[in-house]
Amino acid sequence: MQKKIAVVAMNTKKIPYVDGNELIITLDNQKVWYTANTKQIKIPFLTNLFNSMTNNFIKKFMKRSTKKDTVKANYFSKQVARYLLKNDFDQIIFENELLRKNISRRLERKHTTVPETSLA
């Protein structure tokens, strides 16, 4: 039986070559020429606008900061976590550690339960 594998990457140039059986989850402007199994996540116009404004603010006032595209990355992580919760995969491969932490944090939050409290 073949394992269901998902590869999550905002930049497809940074992932290793896969054999084509994996599902690649990426941004809508990324081209994946070697596989048809691609889930592209579209970033809405307002999110892109806010992302651009945030990048300009960081560039202008925090010159030494290396943070870039934080709004876009947060939106992407939220959408990927939502997709992964709906679909079952045997293995998930991430582009980098930061993306893995961001998505794992969102997945763990969904699986925790709130303890019951009594009002008496």
CSV table of N, CA and C in Angstrom, one decimal:
chain,number,residue,atom,x,y,z
A,1,MET,N,0.8,-1.2,0.0
A,1,MET,CA,0.0,0.0,0.0
A,1,MET,C,0.9,1.3,0.0
A,2,GLN,N,0.5,2.2,-0.8
A,2,GLN,CA,1.3,3.4,-0.9
A,2,GLN,C,1.0,4.4,0.1
A,3,LYS,N,2.0,5.0,0.7
A,3,LYS,CA,1.8,6.0,1.8
A,3,LYS,C,1.3,7.3,1.1
A,4,LYS,N,0.4,8.0,1.8
A,4,LYS,CA,0.0,9.4,1.4
A,4,LYS,C,0.9,10.4,2.0
A,5,ILE,N,1.6,11.1,1.2
A,5,ILE,CA,2.6,12.1,1.6
A,5,ILE,C,2.3,13.5,1.1
A,6,ALA,N,2.4,14.4,2.0
A,6,ALA,CA,2.2,15.8,1.6
A,6,ALA,C,3.5,16.6,1.8
A,7,VAL,N,3.8,17.5,0.8
A,7,VAL,CA,5.0,18.3,0.9
A,7,VAL,C,4.4,19.7,0.9
A,8,VAL,N,4.8,20.5,2.0
A,8,VAL,CA,4.3,21.8,2.2
A,8,VAL,C,5.5,22.8,2.0
A,9,ALA,N,5.3,23.7,1.0
A,9,ALA,CA,6.4,24.7,0.7
A,9,ALA,C,5.8,26.0,0.2
A,10,MET,N,6.3,27.1,0.7
A,10,MET,CA,5.9,28.4,0.1
A,10,MET,C,6.8,28.6,-1.1
A,11,ASN,N,8.0,28.1,-1.2
A,11,ASN,CA,8.9,28.2,-2.3
A,11,ASN,C,9.2,26.8,-2.8
A,12,THR,N,8.7,26.4,-3.9
A,12,THR,CA,8.9,25.1,-4.4
A,12,THR,C,10.4,24.8,-4.9
A,13,LYS,N,11.1,25.9,-5.1
A,13,LYS,CA,12.5,25.7,-5.5
A,13,LYS,C,13.4,25.2,-4.3
A,14,LYS,N,12.9,25.3,-3.1
A,14,LYS,CA,13.6,24.8,-1.9
A,14,LYS,C,13.3,23.4,-1.5
A,15,ILE,N,12.4,22.7,-2.2
A,15,ILE,CA,12.1,21.3,-1.8
A,15,ILE,C,12.9,20.4,-2.7
A,16,PRO,N,13.2,19.2,-2.2
A,16,PRO,CA,13.9,18.3,-3.1
A,16,PRO,C,12.9,17.7,-4.2
A,17,TYR,N,13.5,17.1,-5.2
A,17,TYR,CA,12.7,16.5,-6.2
A,17,TYR,C,11.9,15.4,-5.6
A,18,VAL,N,10.7,15.3,-5.9
A,18,VAL,CA,9.8,14.2,-5.5
A,18,VAL,C,9.4,13.4,-6.7
A,19,ASP,N,8.9,12.1,-6.4
A,19,ASP,CA,8.6,11.2,-7.5
A,19,ASP,C,7.3,11.5,-8.2
A,20,GLY,N,6.5,12.4,-7.7
A,20,GLY,CA,5.2,12.7,-8.4
A,20,GLY,C,4.0,12.1,-7.7
A,21,ASN,N,4.2,11.2,-6.7
A,21,ASN,CA,3.0,10.7,-6.0
A,21,ASN,C,2.6,11.5,-4.8
A,22,GLU,N,3.4,12.4,-4.4
A,22,GLU,CA,3.1,13.3,-3.3
A,22,GLU,C,2.2,14.4,-3.7
A,23,LEU,N,1.5,14.9,-2.7
A,23,LEU,CA,0.7,16.1,-2.9
A,23,LEU,C,1.5,17.3,-2.5
A,24,ILE,N,1.7,18.3,-3.3
A,24,ILE,CA,2.5,19.4,-3.0
A,24,ILE,C,1.6,20.6,-2.7
A,25,ILE,N,1.6,21.1,-1.5
A,25,ILE,CA,0.8,22.3,-1.1
A,25,ILE,C,1.7,23.5,-1.2
A,26,THR,N,1.3,24.5,-2.0
A,26,THR,CA,2.1,25.6,-2.2
A,26,THR,C,1.3,26.9,-2.5
A,27,LEU,N,1.9,28.0,-2.7
A,27,LEU,CA,1.2,29.2,-3.0
A,27,LEU,C,0.8,29.2,-4.5
A,28,ASP,N,-0.2,30.0,-4.8
A,28,ASP,CA,-0.8,29.9,-6.2
A,28,ASP,C,0.2,30.4,-7.3
A,29,ASN,N,1.2,31.1,-7.0
A,29,ASN,CA,2.1,31.6,-8.0
A,29,ASN,C,3.3,30.7,-8.2
A,30,GLN,N,3.4,29.6,-7.5
A,30,GLN,CA,4.5,28.7,-7.7
A,30,GLN,C,4.2,27.6,-8.8
A,31,LYS,N,5.1,27.3,-9.6
A,31,LYS,CA,4.9,26.4,-10.7
A,31,LYS,C,5.6,25.0,-10.3
A,32,VAL,N,4.8,24.0,-10.4
A,32,VAL,CA,5.4,22.6,-10.1
A,32,VAL,C,5.2,21.8,-11.4
A,33,TRP,N,6.2,21.8,-12.2
A,33,TRP,CA,6.1,21.2,-13.5
A,33,TRP,C,6.2,19.7,-13.5
A,34,TYR,N,6.7,19.0,-12.5
A,34,TYR,CA,6.9,17.6,-12.5
A,34,TYR,C,5.8,16.7,-11.9
A,35,THR,N,4.8,17.4,-11.4
A,35,THR,CA,3.7,16.6,-10.8
A,35,THR,C,2.3,17.3,-11.0
A,36,ALA,N,1.3,16.5,-11.1
A,36,ALA,CA,0.0,17.0,-11.3
A,36,ALA,C,-0.7,17.1,-9.9
A,37,ASN,N,-0.1,16.5,-8.9
A,37,ASN,CA,-0.7,16.5,-7.5
A,37,ASN,C,-0.3,17.8,-6.8
A,38,THR,N,-1.0,18.9,-7.1
A,38,THR,CA,-0.7,20.1,-6.5
A,38,THR,C,-1.9,20.8,-5.9
A,39,LYS,N,-1.8,21.2,-4.7
A,39,LYS,CA,-2.9,22.0,-4.0
A,39,LYS,C,-2.3,23.4,-3.9
A,40,GLN,N,-2.8,24.4,-4.7
A,40,GLN,CA,-2.3,25.7,-4.6
A,40,GLN,C,-3.2,26.6,-3.8
A,41,ILE,N,-2.6,27.3,-2.8
A,41,ILE,CA,-3.4,28.2,-1.9
A,41,ILE,C,-3.3,29.6,-2.4
A,42,LYS,N,-4.4,30.2,-2.7
A,42,LYS,CA,-4.5,31.6,-3.2
A,42,LYS,C,-4.5,32.6,-2.1
A,43,ILE,N,-3.6,33.6,-2.1
A,43,ILE,CA,-3.6,34.6,-1.1
A,43,ILE,C,-4.5,35.7,-1.6
A,44,PRO,N,-5.5,36.1,-0.8
A,44,PRO,CA,-6.5,37.2,-1.2
A,44,PRO,C,-5.8,38.5,-1.3
A,45,PHE,N,-6.4,39.4,-2.1
A,45,PHE,CA,-5.9,40.7,-2.4
A,45,PHE,C,-5.6,41.5,-1.1
A,46,LEU,N,-6.5,41.5,-0.2
A,46,LEU,CA,-6.4,42.3,1.0
A,46,LEU,C,-5.2,41.8,1.9
A,47,THR,N,-5.0,40.5,1.9
A,47,THR,CA,-3.9,39.9,2.6
A,47,THR,C,-2.6,40.3,2.0
A,48,ASN,N,-2.5,40.3,0.7
A,48,ASN,CA,-1.3,40.8,0.0
A,48,ASN,C,-1.1,42.2,0.2
A,49,LEU,N,-2.1,43.0,0.2
A,49,LEU,CA,-2.0,44.5,0.5
A,49,LEU,C,-1.4,44.7,1.9
A,50,PHE,N,-2.0,44.1,2.9
A,50,PHE,CA,-1.6,44.2,4.2
A,50,PHE,C,-0.1,43.7,4.4
A,51,ASN,N,0.2,42.6,3.7
A,51,ASN,CA,1.5,42.1,3.7
A,51,ASN,C,2.5,43.1,3.2
A,52,SER,N,2.2,43.7,2.1
A,52,SER,CA,3.1,44.7,1.5
A,52,SER,C,3.3,45.9,2.4
A,53,MET,N,2.2,46.4,3.0
A,53,MET,CA,2.3,47.5,4.0
A,53,MET,C,3.2,47.1,5.2
A,54,THR,N,3.0,45.9,5.7
A,54,THR,CA,3.8,45.4,6.8
A,54,THR,C,5.3,45.4,6.4
A,55,ASN,N,5.6,44.8,5.2
A,55,ASN,CA,7.0,44.8,4.7
A,55,ASN,C,7.6,46.1,4.6
A,56,ASN,N,6.8,47.1,4.1
A,56,ASN,CA,7.3,48.5,4.0
A,56,ASN,C,7.6,49.1,5.4
A,57,PHE,N,6.7,48.9,6.3
A,57,PHE,CA,6.9,49.4,7.7
A,57,PHE,C,8.2,48.8,8.3
A,58,ILE,N,8.3,47.5,8.2
A,58,ILE,CA,9.5,46.8,8.7
A,58,ILE,C,10.8,47.3,8.1
A,59,LYS,N,10.7,47.5,6.8
A,59,LYS,CA,11.9,48.0,6.0
A,59,LYS,C,12.3,49.4,6.4
A,60,LYS,N,11.3,50.2,6.7
A,60,LYS,CA,11.5,51.6,7.0
A,60,LYS,C,12.0,51.8,8.4
A,61,PHE,N,11.3,51.2,9.4
A,61,PHE,CA,11.5,51.5,10.8
A,61,PHE,C,12.4,50.4,11.5
A,62,MET,N,12.5,49.2,11.0
A,62,MET,CA,13.3,48.2,11.6
A,62,MET,C,14.3,47.7,10.6
A,63,LYS,N,15.3,48.5,10.3
A,63,LYS,CA,16.2,48.2,9.2
A,63,LYS,C,17.0,46.9,9.4
A,64,ARG,N,17.2,46.5,10.6
A,64,ARG,CA,18.0,45.3,10.8
A,64,ARG,C,17.2,44.0,10.9
A,65,SER,N,15.9,44.2,10.8
A,65,SER,CA,15.0,43.0,10.9
A,65,SER,C,15.1,42.2,9.6
A,66,THR,N,15.1,40.9,9.7
A,66,THR,CA,15.1,40.0,8.6
A,66,THR,C,13.7,39.5,8.3
A,67,LYS,N,12.7,39.9,9.1
A,67,LYS,CA,11.3,39.4,8.8
A,67,LYS,C,10.8,39.9,7.6
A,68,LYS,N,10.1,39.1,6.8
A,68,LYS,CA,9.5,39.5,5.5
A,68,LYS,C,8.4,38.6,5.2
A,69,ASP,N,7.3,39.1,4.7
A,69,ASP,CA,6.1,38.3,4.3
A,69,ASP,C,5.5,37.6,5.5
A,70,THR,N,5.4,38.2,6.7
A,70,THR,CA,4.9,37.5,7.8
A,70,THR,C,3.4,37.3,7.7
A,71,VAL,N,2.7,38.3,7.1
A,71,VAL,CA,1.2,38.2,7.0
A,71,VAL,C,0.9,37.1,6.0
A,72,LYS,N,1.6,37.0,4.9
A,72,LYS,CA,1.4,36.0,3.9
A,72,LYS,C,1.7,34.6,4.5
A,73,ALA,N,2.8,34.5,5.2
A,73,ALA,CA,3.2,33.2,5.8
A,73,ALA,C,2.1,32.7,6.8
A,74,ASN,N,1.6,33.7,7.6
A,74,ASN,CA,0.6,33.3,8.6
A,74,ASN,C,-0.7,32.8,7.9
A,75,TYR,N,-1.1,33.5,6.9
A,75,TYR,CA,-2.3,33.1,6.1
A,75,TYR,C,-2.1,31.7,5.5
A,76,PHE,N,-0.9,31.5,4.9
A,76,PHE,CA,-0.6,30.3,4.3
A,76,PHE,C,-0.6,29.1,5.3
A,77,SER,N,0.0,29.4,6.5
A,77,SER,CA,0.0,28.3,7.5
A,77,SER,C,-1.4,28.0,8.0
A,78,LYS,N,-2.2,29.0,8.1
A,78,LYS,CA,-3.6,28.8,8.6
A,78,LYS,C,-4.4,27.9,7.6
A,79,GLN,N,-4.2,28.2,6.3
A,79,GLN,CA,-5.0,27.5,5.3
A,79,GLN,C,-4.4,26.0,5.1
A,80,VAL,N,-3.1,25.9,5.3
A,80,VAL,CA,-2.5,24.5,5.2
A,80,VAL,C,-3.0,23.7,6.4
A,81,ALA,N,-3.0,24.3,7.6
A,81,ALA,CA,-3.4,23.5,8.7
A,81,ALA,C,-4.9,23.1,8.6
A,82,ARG,N,-5.7,24.0,8.0
A,82,ARG,CA,-7.1,23.7,7.8
A,82,ARG,C,-7.3,22.5,6.8
A,83,TYR,N,-6.5,22.5,5.8
A,83,TYR,CA,-6.5,21.5,4.8
A,83,TYR,C,-6.0,20.1,5.4
A,84,LEU,N,-4.9,20.2,6.2
A,84,LEU,CA,-4.4,19.0,6.7
A,84,LEU,C,-5.3,18.3,7.8
A,85,LEU,N,-6.1,19.2,8.4
A,85,LEU,CA,-7.1,18.6,9.4
A,85,LEU,C,-8.2,17.9,8.7
A,86,LYS,N,-8.6,18.3,7.5
A,86,LYS,CA,-9.7,17.7,6.7
A,86,LYS,C,-9.2,16.4,6.0
A,87,ASN,N,-7.9,16.3,5.7
A,87,ASN,CA,-7.4,15.2,4.9
A,87,ASN,C,-6.3,14.5,5.8
A,88,ASP,N,-6.3,13.2,5.6
A,88,ASP,CA,-5.4,12.3,6.4
A,88,ASP,C,-4.1,12.0,5.5
A,89,PHE,N,-3.0,12.2,6.1
A,89,PHE,CA,-1.7,11.9,5.4
A,89,PHE,C,-0.8,11.1,6.3
A,90,ASP,N,-0.1,10.2,5.8
A,90,ASP,CA,0.9,9.3,6.5
A,90,ASP,C,2.1,10.1,6.9
A,91,GLN,N,2.5,11.0,6.1
A,91,GLN,CA,3.8,11.8,6.3
A,91,GLN,C,3.6,13.2,5.7
A,92,ILE,N,4.1,14.2,6.4
A,92,ILE,CA,4.1,15.6,6.0
A,92,ILE,C,5.5,16.1,6.0
A,93,ILE,N,6.0,16.6,4.8
A,93,ILE,CA,7.3,17.1,4.7
A,93,ILE,C,7.2,18.6,4.5
A,94,PHE,N,8.0,19.4,5.3
A,94,PHE,CA,7.9,20.9,5.3
A,94,PHE,C,9.2,21.4,4.7
A,95,GLU,N,9.0,22.6,4.1
A,95,GLU,CA,10.1,23.3,3.4
A,95,GLU,C,11.2,23.7,4.4
A,96,ASN,N,10.8,24.2,5.6
A,96,ASN,CA,11.8,24.6,6.6
A,96,ASN,C,11.2,24.4,8.0
A,97,GLU,N,12.0,24.6,9.0
A,97,GLU,CA,11.6,24.4,10.4
A,97,GLU,C,10.6,25.5,10.8
A,98,LEU,N,10.7,26.7,10.4
A,98,LEU,CA,9.8,27.8,10.8
A,98,LEU,C,8.4,27.5,10.3
A,99,LEU,N,8.2,27.0,9.1
A,99,LEU,CA,6.9,26.6,8.5
A,99,LEU,C,6.4,25.4,9.3
A,100,ARG,N,7.2,24.5,9.6
A,100,ARG,CA,6.7,23.3,10.4
A,100,ARG,C,6.2,23.7,11.8
A,101,LYS,N,6.9,24.6,12.4
A,101,LYS,CA,6.5,25.1,13.8
A,101,LYS,C,5.2,25.8,13.7
A,102,ASN,N,5.0,26.7,12.7
A,102,ASN,CA,3.8,27.5,12.5
A,102,ASN,C,2.6,26.6,12.2
A,103,ILE,N,2.7,25.6,11.4
A,103,ILE,CA,1.6,24.8,11.1
A,103,ILE,C,1.3,23.8,12.2
A,104,SER,N,2.3,23.2,12.8
A,104,SER,CA,2.2,22.3,13.9
A,104,SER,C,1.5,22.9,15.1
A,105,ARG,N,1.8,24.2,15.3
A,105,ARG,CA,1.2,24.9,16.4
A,105,ARG,C,-0.3,25.1,16.2
A,106,ARG,N,-0.7,25.3,15.0
A,106,ARG,CA,-2.1,25.5,14.6
A,106,ARG,C,-2.8,24.1,14.7
A,107,LEU,N,-2.2,23.0,14.3
A,107,LEU,CA,-2.8,21.7,14.4
A,107,LEU,C,-3.0,21.3,15.8
A,108,GLU,N,-2.0,21.5,16.7
A,108,GLU,CA,-2.1,21.1,18.1
A,108,GLU,C,-3.2,21.9,18.8
A,109,ARG,N,-3.4,23.1,18.4
A,109,ARG,CA,-4.4,23.9,19.1
A,109,ARG,C,-5.8,23.3,18.8
A,110,LYS,N,-6.0,22.8,17.6
A,110,LYS,CA,-7.3,22.2,17.2
A,110,LYS,C,-7.6,20.9,18.0
A,111,HIS,N,-6.5,20.1,18.3
A,111,HIS,CA,-6.7,18.8,19.0
A,111,HIS,C,-6.8,18.9,20.5
A,112,THR,N,-6.5,20.0,21.1
A,112,THR,CA,-6.6,20.1,22.5
A,112,THR,C,-8.1,20.4,22.9
A,113,THR,N,-8.4,19.9,24.1
A,113,THR,CA,-9.8,20.1,24.6
A,113,THR,C,-9.8,21.1,25.8
A,114,VAL,N,-10.8,21.8,26.0
A,114,VAL,CA,-11.0,22.7,27.1
A,114,VAL,C,-11.5,21.9,28.3
A,115,PRO,N,-10.9,22.0,29.5
A,115,PRO,CA,-11.4,21.3,30.6
A,115,PRO,C,-12.8,21.8,31.0
A,116,GLU,N,-13.6,20.9,31.5
A,116,GLU,CA,-15.0,21.3,31.9
A,116,GLU,C,-14.9,22.0,33.2
A,117,THR,N,-15.8,23.0,33.3
A,117,THR,CA,-15.9,23.8,34.6
A,117,THR,C,-17.3,23.7,35.0
A,118,SER,N,-17.5,23.7,36.3
A,118,SER,CA,-18.8,23.7,36.9
A,118,SER,C,-19.2,25.1,37.4
A,119,LEU,N,-20.4,25.5,37.3
A,119,LEU,CA,-20.8,26.8,37.8
A,119,LEU,C,-21.4,26.7,39.2
A,120,ALA,N,-21.5,25.5,39.8
A,120,ALA,CA,-22.1,25.3,41.1
A,120,ALA,C,-21.2,25.8,42.2
